XYZ file of C-alpha atoms in Angstrom:
691
model
C 7.406 -74.022 -24.448
C 8.320 -77.565 -23.273
C 10.940 -78.061 -20.211
C 11.921 -81.578 -18.478
C 14.034 -82.649 -16.182
C 14.749 -86.062 -14.408
C 15.244 -86.577 -10.371
C 17.361 -89.497 -8.741
C 17.383 -89.402 -4.911
C 19.206 -91.452 -2.823
C 17.471 -91.654 0.585
C 19.278 -93.233 4.150
C 16.834 -93.971 6.926
C 18.411 -93.902 10.283
C 15.969 -96.002 12.964
C 16.495 -95.817 16.523
C 19.574 -97.259 17.589
C 19.280 -100.775 19.987
C 23.064 -99.486 21.120
C 21.986 -96.455 22.818
C 20.495 -96.212 25.853
C 16.416 -97.257 26.503
C 16.035 -93.260 27.020
C 17.826 -92.191 23.613
C 16.529 -91.553 20.615
C 18.341 -90.759 17.267
C 16.625 -90.937 13.918
C 16.852 -88.955 10.360
C 17.144 -89.095 6.549
C 19.034 -87.995 3.942
C 18.458 -87.442 0.367
C 20.679 -86.478 -2.586
C 18.843 -85.080 -5.572
C 19.722 -84.155 -8.970
C 18.116 -82.424 -11.795
C 18.890 -82.477 -15.447
C 16.921 -79.997 -17.635
C 15.818 -80.793 -21.242
C 14.910 -77.442 -23.005
C 16.110 -74.079 -24.026
C 19.138 -73.050 -22.186
C 17.043 -70.591 -19.664
C 13.489 -71.686 -18.654
C 11.101 -68.704 -18.655
C 10.423 -66.976 -15.389
C 6.833 -67.695 -15.413
C 7.443 -71.287 -15.619
C 10.361 -70.685 -12.602
C 9.093 -68.129 -10.891
C 9.430 -69.513 -7.309
C 12.088 -72.801 -8.235
C 15.350 -73.219 -9.064
C 14.944 -74.715 -12.060
C 18.009 -72.956 -14.397
C 20.712 -75.080 -13.811
C 21.819 -78.697 -14.060
C 22.853 -79.314 -10.347
C 22.664 -81.225 -7.335
C 20.590 -80.631 -4.328
C 20.035 -82.434 -0.923
C 17.569 -82.501 1.984
C 18.084 -83.930 5.237
C 15.980 -84.487 8.887
C 18.032 -85.192 12.169
C 16.648 -85.627 15.438
C 18.011 -86.840 18.719
C 17.022 -87.142 22.109
C 18.599 -88.246 25.448
C 17.652 -87.276 29.331
C 15.393 -84.743 28.481
C 17.263 -83.073 25.908
C 16.641 -82.884 22.361
C 18.001 -81.689 18.990
C 16.573 -81.088 15.677
C 18.122 -80.320 12.376
C 15.978 -79.611 9.047
C 17.523 -78.643 5.979
C 15.659 -78.677 2.474
C 17.011 -77.987 -1.143
C 20.215 -77.207 -0.142
C 22.852 -75.759 -3.000
C 19.504 -74.486 -4.860
C 18.377 -70.596 -4.514
C 15.017 -71.588 -2.424
C 16.702 -73.559 0.082
C 16.050 -73.072 3.919
C 17.894 -74.682 7.125
C 16.637 -74.619 10.557
C 17.604 -76.220 14.119
C 15.625 -76.305 17.358
C 17.569 -77.884 20.746
C 16.620 -77.723 24.294
C 14.988 -79.256 27.370
C 11.286 -80.734 27.145
C 8.721 -78.567 27.905
C 10.680 -75.929 29.526
C 13.387 -74.386 27.530
C 13.719 -74.251 23.483
C 15.915 -72.263 21.203
C 15.640 -71.912 17.580
C 17.446 -70.562 14.630
C 16.421 -70.584 10.715
C 17.513 -69.733 7.526
C 15.291 -69.554 4.586
C 16.071 -67.767 1.100
C 13.625 -67.143 -2.131
C 14.135 -65.807 -5.381
C 11.089 -64.098 -6.875
C 11.843 -64.187 -10.940
C 9.480 -61.705 -12.678
C 10.767 -62.050 -16.267
C 14.422 -63.097 -17.973
C 15.733 -61.794 -21.301
C 14.278 -58.214 -21.108
C 15.341 -55.208 -22.596
C 16.169 -51.623 -21.145
C 17.073 -48.503 -22.861
C 19.037 -47.759 -19.544
C 22.358 -48.053 -18.159
C 23.063 -48.153 -14.735
C 20.380 -50.789 -14.305
C 20.934 -52.191 -10.521
C 21.832 -48.529 -8.881
C 20.431 -45.405 -8.245
C 21.133 -43.802 -11.562
C 19.734 -44.617 -15.052
C 21.225 -43.056 -18.120
C 20.701 -43.269 -21.379
C 22.882 -43.190 -24.305
C 23.175 -40.843 -27.422
C 21.220 -43.378 -29.945
C 19.802 -46.090 -27.446
C 16.186 -44.467 -27.762
C 15.321 -44.879 -31.461
C 17.417 -48.097 -32.151
C 16.563 -51.260 -30.130
C 19.702 -52.813 -31.185
C 21.594 -50.821 -28.634
C 19.296 -51.924 -25.714
C 21.037 -53.701 -22.810
C 19.591 -57.001 -21.504
C 18.298 -57.180 -18.139
C 16.616 -60.262 -15.744
C 14.054 -58.589 -13.272
C 14.245 -60.770 -9.958
C 14.468 -60.302 -5.940
C 16.549 -62.656 -4.127
C 14.562 -62.944 -0.509
C 16.875 -64.008 2.549
C 15.475 -64.411 5.745
C 17.738 -65.091 9.062
C 16.143 -65.493 12.367
C 16.178 -67.287 15.822
C 14.289 -67.253 19.348
C 14.037 -69.392 22.313
C 11.048 -70.151 24.862
C 11.524 -70.566 28.240
C 8.907 -71.379 31.428
C 11.089 -73.343 33.275
C 8.420 -75.702 34.964
C 5.964 -73.226 36.018
C 3.007 -71.303 34.686
C 4.645 -68.505 33.733
C 6.689 -68.491 30.126
C 9.149 -65.859 28.163
C 10.090 -65.584 24.702
C 12.254 -63.615 22.394
C 12.132 -63.695 18.006
C 14.284 -62.131 16.122
C 14.292 -62.114 12.447
C 16.087 -60.078 9.195
C 14.938 -59.958 5.893
C 17.339 -59.164 3.301
C 15.903 -58.202 -0.093
C 18.326 -57.532 -3.339
C 16.988 -57.473 -7.138
C 15.574 -55.577 -9.674
C 12.014 -54.592 -10.657
C 10.016 -53.453 -13.300
C 8.634 -49.833 -12.653
C 5.960 -48.172 -14.370
C 6.329 -44.191 -14.359
C 3.805 -42.222 -16.201
C 5.296 -38.051 -16.193
C 4.225 -35.199 -17.543
C 6.271 -32.260 -17.602
C 6.688 -29.021 -19.524
C 4.341 -30.197 -22.314
C 5.207 -33.855 -22.887
C 3.545 -36.802 -21.193
C 5.098 -40.278 -21.523
C 5.211 -43.642 -19.864
C 8.381 -45.722 -19.671
C 9.260 -48.909 -17.446
C 12.260 -48.816 -15.088
C 14.368 -51.167 -13.842
C 13.883 -49.958 -10.169
C 16.647 -51.010 -7.372
C 15.946 -53.130 -4.423
C 18.462 -53.169 -1.453
C 16.487 -52.711 1.964
C 16.710 -54.881 5.000
C 14.185 -55.475 7.825
C 15.104 -56.578 11.108
C 12.196 -57.412 13.925
C 12.645 -58.350 17.298
C 9.592 -58.939 19.466
C 9.081 -60.125 23.137
C 6.784 -61.924 24.976
C 5.675 -62.955 28.669
C 3.000 -64.411 30.021
C 0.789 -66.627 32.358
C -1.015 -70.070 31.401
C -3.244 -72.262 33.264
C -6.283 -74.123 32.345
C -8.706 -71.198 32.985
C -6.430 -68.457 32.429
C -3.784 -66.896 30.038
C -2.547 -63.667 29.944
C 0.443 -62.412 27.903
C 1.462 -59.076 27.030
C 4.131 -58.138 23.571
C 6.620 -55.704 22.601
C 8.012 -55.760 18.793
C 10.655 -53.347 17.616
C 11.136 -53.113 13.635
C 13.660 -51.759 11.774
C 13.072 -50.832 7.935
C 16.916 -49.712 5.989
C 16.781 -48.774 2.251
C 19.794 -48.347 0.524
C 18.196 -46.798 -2.390
C 16.087 -43.379 -1.462
C 15.223 -42.225 -4.749
C 15.969 -43.101 -8.496
C 17.354 -40.451 -11.017
C 16.607 -41.620 -14.250
C 17.121 -39.438 -17.786
C 13.637 -38.375 -19.515
C 13.578 -40.968 -22.955
C 11.671 -38.476 -25.033
C 12.394 -35.083 -26.864
C 8.959 -33.364 -25.855
C 9.954 -30.906 -23.726
C 9.798 -27.262 -24.831
C 13.663 -25.854 -25.299
C 15.257 -28.822 -24.171
C 17.785 -29.694 -26.843
C 19.006 -32.930 -25.365
C 16.199 -35.149 -23.991
C 18.400 -37.323 -22.589
C 20.297 -35.127 -20.290
C 16.983 -34.370 -18.774
C 17.179 -36.121 -15.466
C 13.579 -36.712 -13.183
C 13.995 -37.930 -9.202
C 11.739 -40.796 -8.046
C 11.498 -41.346 -4.515
C 11.638 -44.897 -3.076
C 10.478 -45.667 0.387
C 12.228 -43.993 3.055
C 13.984 -45.733 6.004
C 11.425 -46.281 9.234
C 11.277 -47.417 12.690
C 8.340 -49.575 14.120
C 7.154 -50.439 17.216
C 4.180 -51.967 18.703
C 2.925 -53.134 22.374
C 0.140 -55.732 22.528
C -1.611 -57.937 25.273
C -4.292 -60.746 25.213
C -6.493 -62.077 27.799
C -8.064 -65.709 27.513
C -10.662 -66.894 29.960
C -11.704 -70.544 29.945
C -14.371 -72.365 31.935
C -17.115 -69.642 31.899
C -20.652 -69.924 32.701
C -22.570 -71.196 29.770
C -19.649 -73.217 28.690
C -17.710 -70.359 27.557
C -14.374 -69.078 26.335
C -13.694 -65.205 26.117
C -10.854 -63.728 24.610
C -9.355 -60.489 23.966
C -6.572 -58.808 22.722
C -5.479 -55.387 21.932
C -2.017 -53.542 20.528
C -1.029 -50.312 19.475
C 1.837 -49.422 17.388
C 3.644 -46.181 15.831
C 5.460 -46.083 12.574
C 7.796 -43.195 11.929
C 10.175 -42.330 9.035
C 11.896 -39.377 7.714
C 13.402 -37.895 4.263
C 14.938 -34.858 3.115
C 13.896 -33.976 -0.753
C 16.283 -32.172 -2.644
C 15.385 -29.156 -5.011
C 14.892 -30.599 -8.618
C 15.770 -28.634 -11.759
C 15.824 -29.692 -15.087
C 18.679 -29.825 -17.196
C 18.106 -25.916 -17.868
C 18.082 -24.786 -14.040
C 14.819 -23.927 -14.302
C 12.843 -25.246 -10.704
C 10.613 -28.129 -10.747
C 10.237 -28.472 -6.696
C 11.595 -26.924 -4.497
C 13.279 -28.593 -1.157
C 11.742 -29.682 1.502
C 11.468 -32.475 3.951
C 9.116 -35.174 4.959
C 8.038 -36.422 8.387
C 5.497 -39.451 8.444
C 4.046 -40.646 11.652
C 1.348 -43.317 10.944
C -0.103 -45.656 14.288
C -2.364 -48.367 14.317
C -4.397 -49.503 17.203
C -6.342 -52.429 17.294
C -8.916 -54.030 19.573
C -10.766 -57.655 19.165
C -12.866 -59.624 21.826
C -14.228 -63.018 21.042
C -17.088 -65.095 23.031
C -17.800 -68.563 22.290
C -20.087 -70.076 24.452
C -22.413 -73.388 24.211
C -25.507 -72.372 26.354
C -27.529 -75.343 25.610
C -26.123 -78.975 24.973
C -27.220 -78.409 20.951
C -26.364 -74.750 20.659
C -23.134 -72.737 19.918
C -22.954 -69.062 19.818
C -20.220 -67.150 18.477
C -20.042 -63.254 18.822
C -16.900 -61.143 17.669
C -15.997 -57.483 17.385
C -12.817 -55.893 15.733
C -11.438 -52.585 15.873
C -9.115 -51.200 13.709
C -7.896 -47.557 13.147
C -5.220 -45.951 11.171
C -3.855 -42.499 12.204
C -1.481 -40.606 9.641
C -0.122 -37.357 11.171
C 2.285 -36.820 8.194
C 2.075 -33.500 6.773
C 0.512 -33.762 3.010
C 3.405 -33.084 0.413
C 3.332 -31.610 -2.971
C 4.135 -33.257 -6.574
C 4.455 -31.677 -10.085
C 4.780 -28.234 -11.791
C 6.987 -24.909 -10.630
C 7.451 -24.211 -7.302
C 4.938 -20.709 -7.605
C 2.438 -19.888 -9.862
C -0.877 -20.667 -11.184
C 0.425 -24.018 -12.108
C 1.973 -24.863 -8.476
C 2.647 -28.481 -7.337
C -0.636 -30.230 -6.328
C -1.127 -31.310 -2.491
C -1.933 -34.528 -1.674
C -3.781 -35.720 1.657
C -2.360 -38.660 3.832
C -4.443 -41.601 4.135
C -6.468 -42.690 7.414
C -9.159 -45.114 8.010
C -11.590 -46.430 10.932
C -12.638 -50.236 10.548
C -15.204 -51.898 13.127
C -16.232 -55.315 12.228
C -18.993 -57.464 13.957
C -20.161 -60.788 13.554
C -22.478 -62.953 15.679
C -23.219 -66.713 14.625
C -25.752 -69.312 16.068
C -25.473 -73.275 15.230
C -28.314 -75.704 16.336
C -27.852 -79.268 16.005
C -31.965 -79.820 15.426
C -30.916 -83.791 15.483
C -27.956 -85.878 15.910
C -27.382 -85.454 11.938
C -28.791 -82.351 11.308
C -27.061 -78.712 12.110
C -27.962 -75.536 10.851
C -26.195 -72.089 11.072
C -27.300 -68.543 11.064
C -24.913 -65.845 10.763
C -24.476 -62.019 10.614
C -21.502 -59.944 9.674
C -21.359 -56.159 9.677
C -18.083 -54.086 8.464
C -18.162 -50.475 8.685
C -15.014 -48.480 6.840
C -14.788 -44.659 7.391
C -12.128 -43.284 5.064
C -10.101 -40.069 4.537
C -12.704 -38.066 2.571
C -9.773 -36.115 1.072
C -8.144 -39.789 -0.461
C -11.006 -41.582 -1.108
C -13.937 -39.040 -2.504
C -15.316 -42.470 -4.483
C -15.788 -44.390 -0.926
C -15.567 -42.213 2.074
C -17.490 -44.964 3.845
C -18.715 -48.321 3.156
C -21.177 -50.602 5.183
C -21.046 -54.299 4.020
C -24.059 -56.675 5.538
C -23.613 -60.331 5.315
C -25.669 -62.558 6.484
C -25.262 -66.511 5.827
C -27.423 -69.869 6.784
C -25.906 -73.073 6.847
C -27.163 -76.757 6.648
C -25.195 -80.160 7.439
C -26.763 -83.320 7.127
C -25.108 -86.727 8.024
C -28.435 -89.048 8.202
C -26.840 -91.834 5.788
C -23.845 -93.228 6.965
C -22.714 -93.287 2.902
C -23.216 -89.466 2.476
C -22.512 -86.298 4.571
C -23.885 -83.184 2.863
C -23.867 -79.433 3.452
C -25.535 -76.420 1.875
C -24.403 -72.473 2.718
C -26.249 -69.640 1.402
C -24.855 -66.122 1.621
C -26.047 -62.732 0.516
C -23.597 -59.331 0.831
C -25.026 -56.254 1.117
C -22.277 -53.220 0.037
C -23.500 -49.539 0.585
C -20.978 -46.689 0.026
C -21.127 -42.883 0.737
C -19.691 -41.345 -3.175
C -18.854 -38.257 -3.253
C -17.341 -38.199 -6.423
C -19.028 -35.469 -7.809
C -18.254 -33.046 -5.557
C -14.594 -33.913 -3.775
C -12.654 -33.667 -6.638
C -10.587 -30.375 -7.643
C -12.076 -28.540 -9.610
C -15.389 -29.195 -7.069
C -17.973 -28.994 -9.793
C -16.590 -31.395 -12.612
C -18.114 -29.932 -15.739
C -14.891 -30.686 -17.961
C -13.930 -33.831 -19.842
C -10.677 -34.102 -17.663
C -12.774 -34.138 -14.757
C -15.979 -35.417 -15.241
C -14.916 -39.335 -15.048
C -14.799 -38.643 -10.928
C -18.931 -38.117 -10.678
C -19.386 -41.255 -12.893
C -16.353 -43.725 -11.771
C -16.412 -46.379 -8.946
C -13.802 -48.703 -7.466
C -13.988 -52.389 -7.428
C -12.771 -52.181 -4.094
C -15.874 -50.358 -2.581
C -18.689 -49.886 -5.223
C -21.978 -50.444 -4.016
C -22.973 -54.321 -4.482
C -25.150 -56.995 -4.116
C -23.844 -60.327 -4.061
C -25.141 -63.872 -3.726
C -23.183 -66.822 -3.172
C -24.013 -70.740 -3.241
C -22.504 -73.610 -1.872
C -23.201 -77.549 -1.865
C -20.550 -80.133 -0.792
C -21.001 -84.061 -0.787
C -18.889 -86.571 0.781
C -19.740 -89.789 -0.177
C -18.855 -93.463 0.296
C -20.632 -95.465 -1.950
C -18.466 -98.821 -1.388
C -16.114 -99.815 1.282
C -13.482 -99.123 -0.864
C -14.433 -96.101 -2.145
C -14.905 -92.448 -0.918
C -15.860 -89.737 -3.369
C -16.274 -85.979 -2.791
C -18.427 -83.399 -4.861
C -18.463 -79.253 -4.674
C -20.344 -77.003 -6.219
C -20.625 -73.074 -5.542
C -22.234 -70.077 -7.465
C -21.388 -66.648 -7.066
C -23.366 -63.607 -8.936
C -22.869 -60.005 -8.000
C -24.188 -56.587 -9.249
C -22.587 -53.227 -8.855
C -26.290 -51.688 -9.597
C -25.161 -48.129 -8.948
C -21.561 -47.808 -11.136
C -21.896 -46.248 -14.152
C -18.489 -46.138 -15.077
C -16.332 -49.121 -14.110
C -17.177 -52.908 -13.058
C -20.995 -53.549 -13.754
C -21.622 -57.462 -13.193
C -19.754 -60.688 -12.275
C -20.314 -64.354 -12.447
C -18.501 -67.321 -11.101
C -19.088 -71.134 -11.233
C -16.824 -73.350 -9.743
C -16.901 -77.336 -9.488
C -14.496 -79.748 -8.156
C -14.576 -83.437 -7.649
C -12.250 -86.187 -6.467
C -12.057 -89.790 -5.535
C -10.132 -92.402 -3.416
C -10.366 -96.182 -4.521
C -8.547 -99.060 -3.099
C -7.308 -101.583 -5.182
C -6.714 -105.206 -5.180
C -2.949 -105.834 -3.496
C -2.873 -102.644 -1.216
C -3.011 -100.409 -4.614
C -4.952 -96.974 -4.422
C -6.158 -94.888 -7.042
C -6.332 -91.145 -6.649
C -8.288 -88.577 -9.130
C -9.731 -85.128 -9.235
C -11.107 -82.844 -11.907
C -12.021 -79.523 -11.191
C -14.138 -76.861 -13.634
C -14.341 -72.981 -13.018
C -16.059 -70.275 -15.206
C -15.787 -66.222 -14.364
C -17.365 -63.899 -16.200
C -16.761 -60.121 -15.837
C -18.551 -56.957 -17.360
C -17.740 -53.725 -17.440
C -19.069 -50.121 -18.741
C -16.159 -47.536 -20.189
C -15.930 -44.130 -21.924
C -13.561 -42.943 -24.418
C -13.303 -39.212 -24.733
C -10.528 -36.417 -25.185
C -10.595 -32.536 -24.515
C -9.559 -31.823 -28.403
C -12.991 -30.498 -30.113
C -15.467 -32.187 -27.419
C -16.545 -29.071 -26.021
C -18.010 -29.839 -22.541
C -19.141 -32.957 -21.125
C -21.397 -32.875 -17.887
C -22.935 -35.973 -18.362
C -21.650 -39.668 -18.455
C -22.351 -42.312 -20.641
C -22.121 -39.897 -23.819
C -25.579 -39.199 -24.783
C -25.907 -41.251 -28.177
C -26.360 -37.705 -29.995
C -22.995 -36.472 -28.919
C -21.224 -39.498 -29.553
C -18.515 -39.085 -32.474
C -14.819 -40.270 -32.977
C -13.715 -38.428 -29.917
C -16.216 -39.475 -27.630
C -18.294 -42.911 -27.586
C -19.705 -45.229 -24.916
C -18.102 -48.937 -25.219
C -18.103 -51.782 -22.947
C -16.268 -55.273 -22.106
C -17.141 -58.992 -20.869
C -14.172 -61.021 -19.622
C -15.247 -64.832 -19.844
C -12.231 -67.193 -17.700
C -12.878 -70.682 -18.151
C -9.959 -73.029 -16.233
C -10.212 -77.178 -16.393
C -8.341 -79.213 -14.899
C -8.013 -82.994 -14.010
C -5.327 -85.270 -12.455
C -4.950 -88.961 -11.710
C -2.211 -90.840 -9.116
C -1.875 -94.457 -8.577
C 0.292 -96.033 -6.069
C 1.360 -99.760 -6.194
C 3.392 -101.780 -3.526
C 5.357 -105.047 -4.256
C 7.185 -107.656 -2.400
C 5.159 -107.010 1.027
C 5.756 -103.205 0.286
C 9.575 -103.138 0.319
C 8.885 -101.477 -3.369
C 6.623 -98.982 -4.500
C 5.944 -97.732 -7.164
C 3.668 -94.457 -8.119
C 2.956 -92.349 -11.233
C 0.932 -88.750 -11.354
C -0.617 -87.107 -14.149
C -1.937 -83.300 -13.768
C -3.262 -81.556 -16.321
C -4.431 -77.818 -16.281
C -5.776 -75.314 -19.314
C -7.405 -72.051 -18.814
C -8.696 -70.221 -21.980
C -9.860 -66.244 -21.575
C -11.551 -64.018 -23.787
C -12.566 -60.393 -23.850
C -15.433 -58.947 -25.600
C -16.203 -55.636 -26.847
C -19.186 -53.460 -27.873
C -20.123 -50.082 -28.210
C -23.452 -48.018 -28.639
C -21.688 -46.366 -31.818
C -22.260 -48.614 -34.918
C -18.945 -46.993 -36.692
C -16.706 -47.443 -33.305
C -18.545 -51.082 -32.890
C -17.707 -52.258 -36.462
C -14.113 -51.744 -36.093
C -13.398 -53.449 -32.627
C -12.300 -56.962 -32.600
C -12.649 -59.478 -29.701
C -9.533 -61.010 -28.194
C -9.768 -65.077 -27.900
C -6.476 -65.452 -26.088
C -6.033 -63.404 -23.226
C -4.266 -65.173 -20.779
C -4.539 -68.524 -22.156
C -2.539 -71.218 -20.654
C -2.097 -75.268 -20.645
C -0.110 -77.240 -18.281
C 1.123 -80.757 -17.884
C 3.229 -82.452 -15.704
C 4.143 -86.248 -15.324
C 5.415 -87.787 -12.378
C 7.075 -91.497 -11.487
C 8.666 -92.471 -8.683
C 9.821 -95.931 -7.223
C 10.927 -96.955 -3.659
C 12.842 -99.701 -2.606
C 13.655 -100.135 1.084
C 16.747 -102.515 0.836
C 16.937 -102.702 4.799
C 15.500 -100.909 7.735
C 17.628 -98.152 7.311
C 18.277 -97.477 3.668
C 16.051 -96.915 1.081
C 16.832 -96.082 -2.413
C 14.169 -93.651 -4.586
C 14.783 -93.065 -8.396
C 12.298 -90.579 -10.128
C 11.425 -88.884 -13.485
C 9.627 -85.711 -13.645
C 8.127 -83.876 -16.741
C 6.610 -80.758 -16.701
C 5.290 -78.424 -19.907
C 3.858 -75.000 -19.707
C 2.620 -73.240 -22.672
C 1.498 -69.662 -22.753
C -0.985 -68.420 -25.323
C -1.505 -64.255 -24.450
C -1.962 -61.642 -26.704
C -0.008 -59.346 -24.387
C 3.181 -61.465 -25.296
C 2.683 -63.301 -28.542
C 4.691 -61.656 -31.574
C 6.268 -58.921 -28.625
C 8.611 -56.837 -30.778
C 10.485 -54.114 -29.276
C 9.410 -50.688 -31.069
C 10.416 -47.101 -30.272
C 6.832 -45.278 -30.268
C 8.079 -42.007 -29.114
C 8.528 -42.096 -25.405
C 6.056 -45.020 -24.436
C 8.662 -47.891 -23.776
C 8.097 -51.381 -22.348
C 10.826 -53.631 -22.486
C 10.440 -57.222 -23.834
C 8.377 -59.819 -21.805
């Protein structure tokens, strides 16, 4: 894929006018830009994920500032006329009163030129035509994107006293369509389908703050209220497969997916900062309490034949967060600095559990889910001592404990992280500053996967996995990280920076899941002053990440009872075997930028080149020889290449007028097995859209 565009800009720089009074100041700049797209009619969503590059159009940016007699006004706008534009304004009295208004918008593009089997995309009701499922030619085009607009304002006042008060309000609107995957099983049929999920919600926040500030004390209280309004609280969609018994027309069988409900939140908090304490200390305390409430009524759901799937019920959500933090920074000795921190977070969830799946009564009654809550403690201590004027050493210890709801996280009811660190910084030589840092993380997890599942003692294929699979986010692990950084000044006209980091982790208690990972990162940058006030900048980077994981394939069909994983070698067959994966990603990047001034710096020319390439691969192995022989490694797993060239010329015609001309070229190439040669094909209920 190749994309090219050019940019021309005219900037007007308004210097302070001598005609104004001495106490008056006025300045600003104006930039008009145009882009010409050379490539296909529509750029890829990945290329323009957060940028408006879809049209040949104009945009403008400006900045204005004026001040007189203690009053000021500031207005700034960027990319006006495009989807990612922003505008903000501030005015008031210096040091006593400040008002502000702002508007910001951004479109997040997920994918373009997709196809969907559903009619009604963008609404809360999705239907399927009689022949749409098996014939991709009848599927409908769709783009997945979400537009976000933020409007806000506020003011702060202290009226020349140590007391201050402030108010801020923001409103965020989101509209668009998201791809949403659903894995559903009803009445004997199981299928996966991608739904166009409608997004149309508004979040409004209001914060008020009042306090007192002096050289030795800062105290404040704040109060926040937030409201979330969702125009779509549920999505009704037609089932895309005929695998349900007694249903003659699968397209009329509808299922309901419930979306985030409307909710209200309030929070009260406060902070206290004490300065100039004994031992040259500063003590900071912060605490808050918030409550989030929501309620929703869920109607009874029946299938197309009128059989009940779930009964009507109401749901009340009530979540509270309590936080506290204290930090003490001291300098008890001239060469000794200490930092002590404690943080506490408690989430309480008083909402009742809810049911899902199956009829309302009988042996296959809906499963009851449990709400999630946790308590987190974090304590950290660091001491830094300057051994000599040019040598500084620091030792640190960080402890984190998280207690989770056993019903929801039987795989990680409790985790304890112990992180120790040591750092040495040396600046003995005028031309060299070196820093070394080492960290060791030890995580211990209370794992109840073997007993805290349904059924309590897993012996069958359907549940045995819970006794062995460990989640990556909370699995036991031992991790070591080493970093070295060098800042060099080999001569008077050059600066060089070098960095290298190495990280290795071992998930020593994981049987099924991530078992180890390794990462190398290297980066170098240089700045060179050339003759004639020219300057050359350059950088180069390399990153390699490796991750290994162990897995098991098994099915309940004909395998009997499984009581241990991995599968014993003597029991491996086509329905039950062990396999492993190794993921490798290598990323290389480099770039350079040259700046050259002419005519006493009235003309400035610059050229920049950037290059980035990632190569990803996945290697597979199996302990079963027959299966291993059939496995094929993937050598294009997320491969991509990005190139960019930017040319720019600036000419100062007068002190108040500057002409800017530029050219930009970008090329993005994606080589990924997940996207290459993608075809829209119906495969019995598992339906995805095109990339």
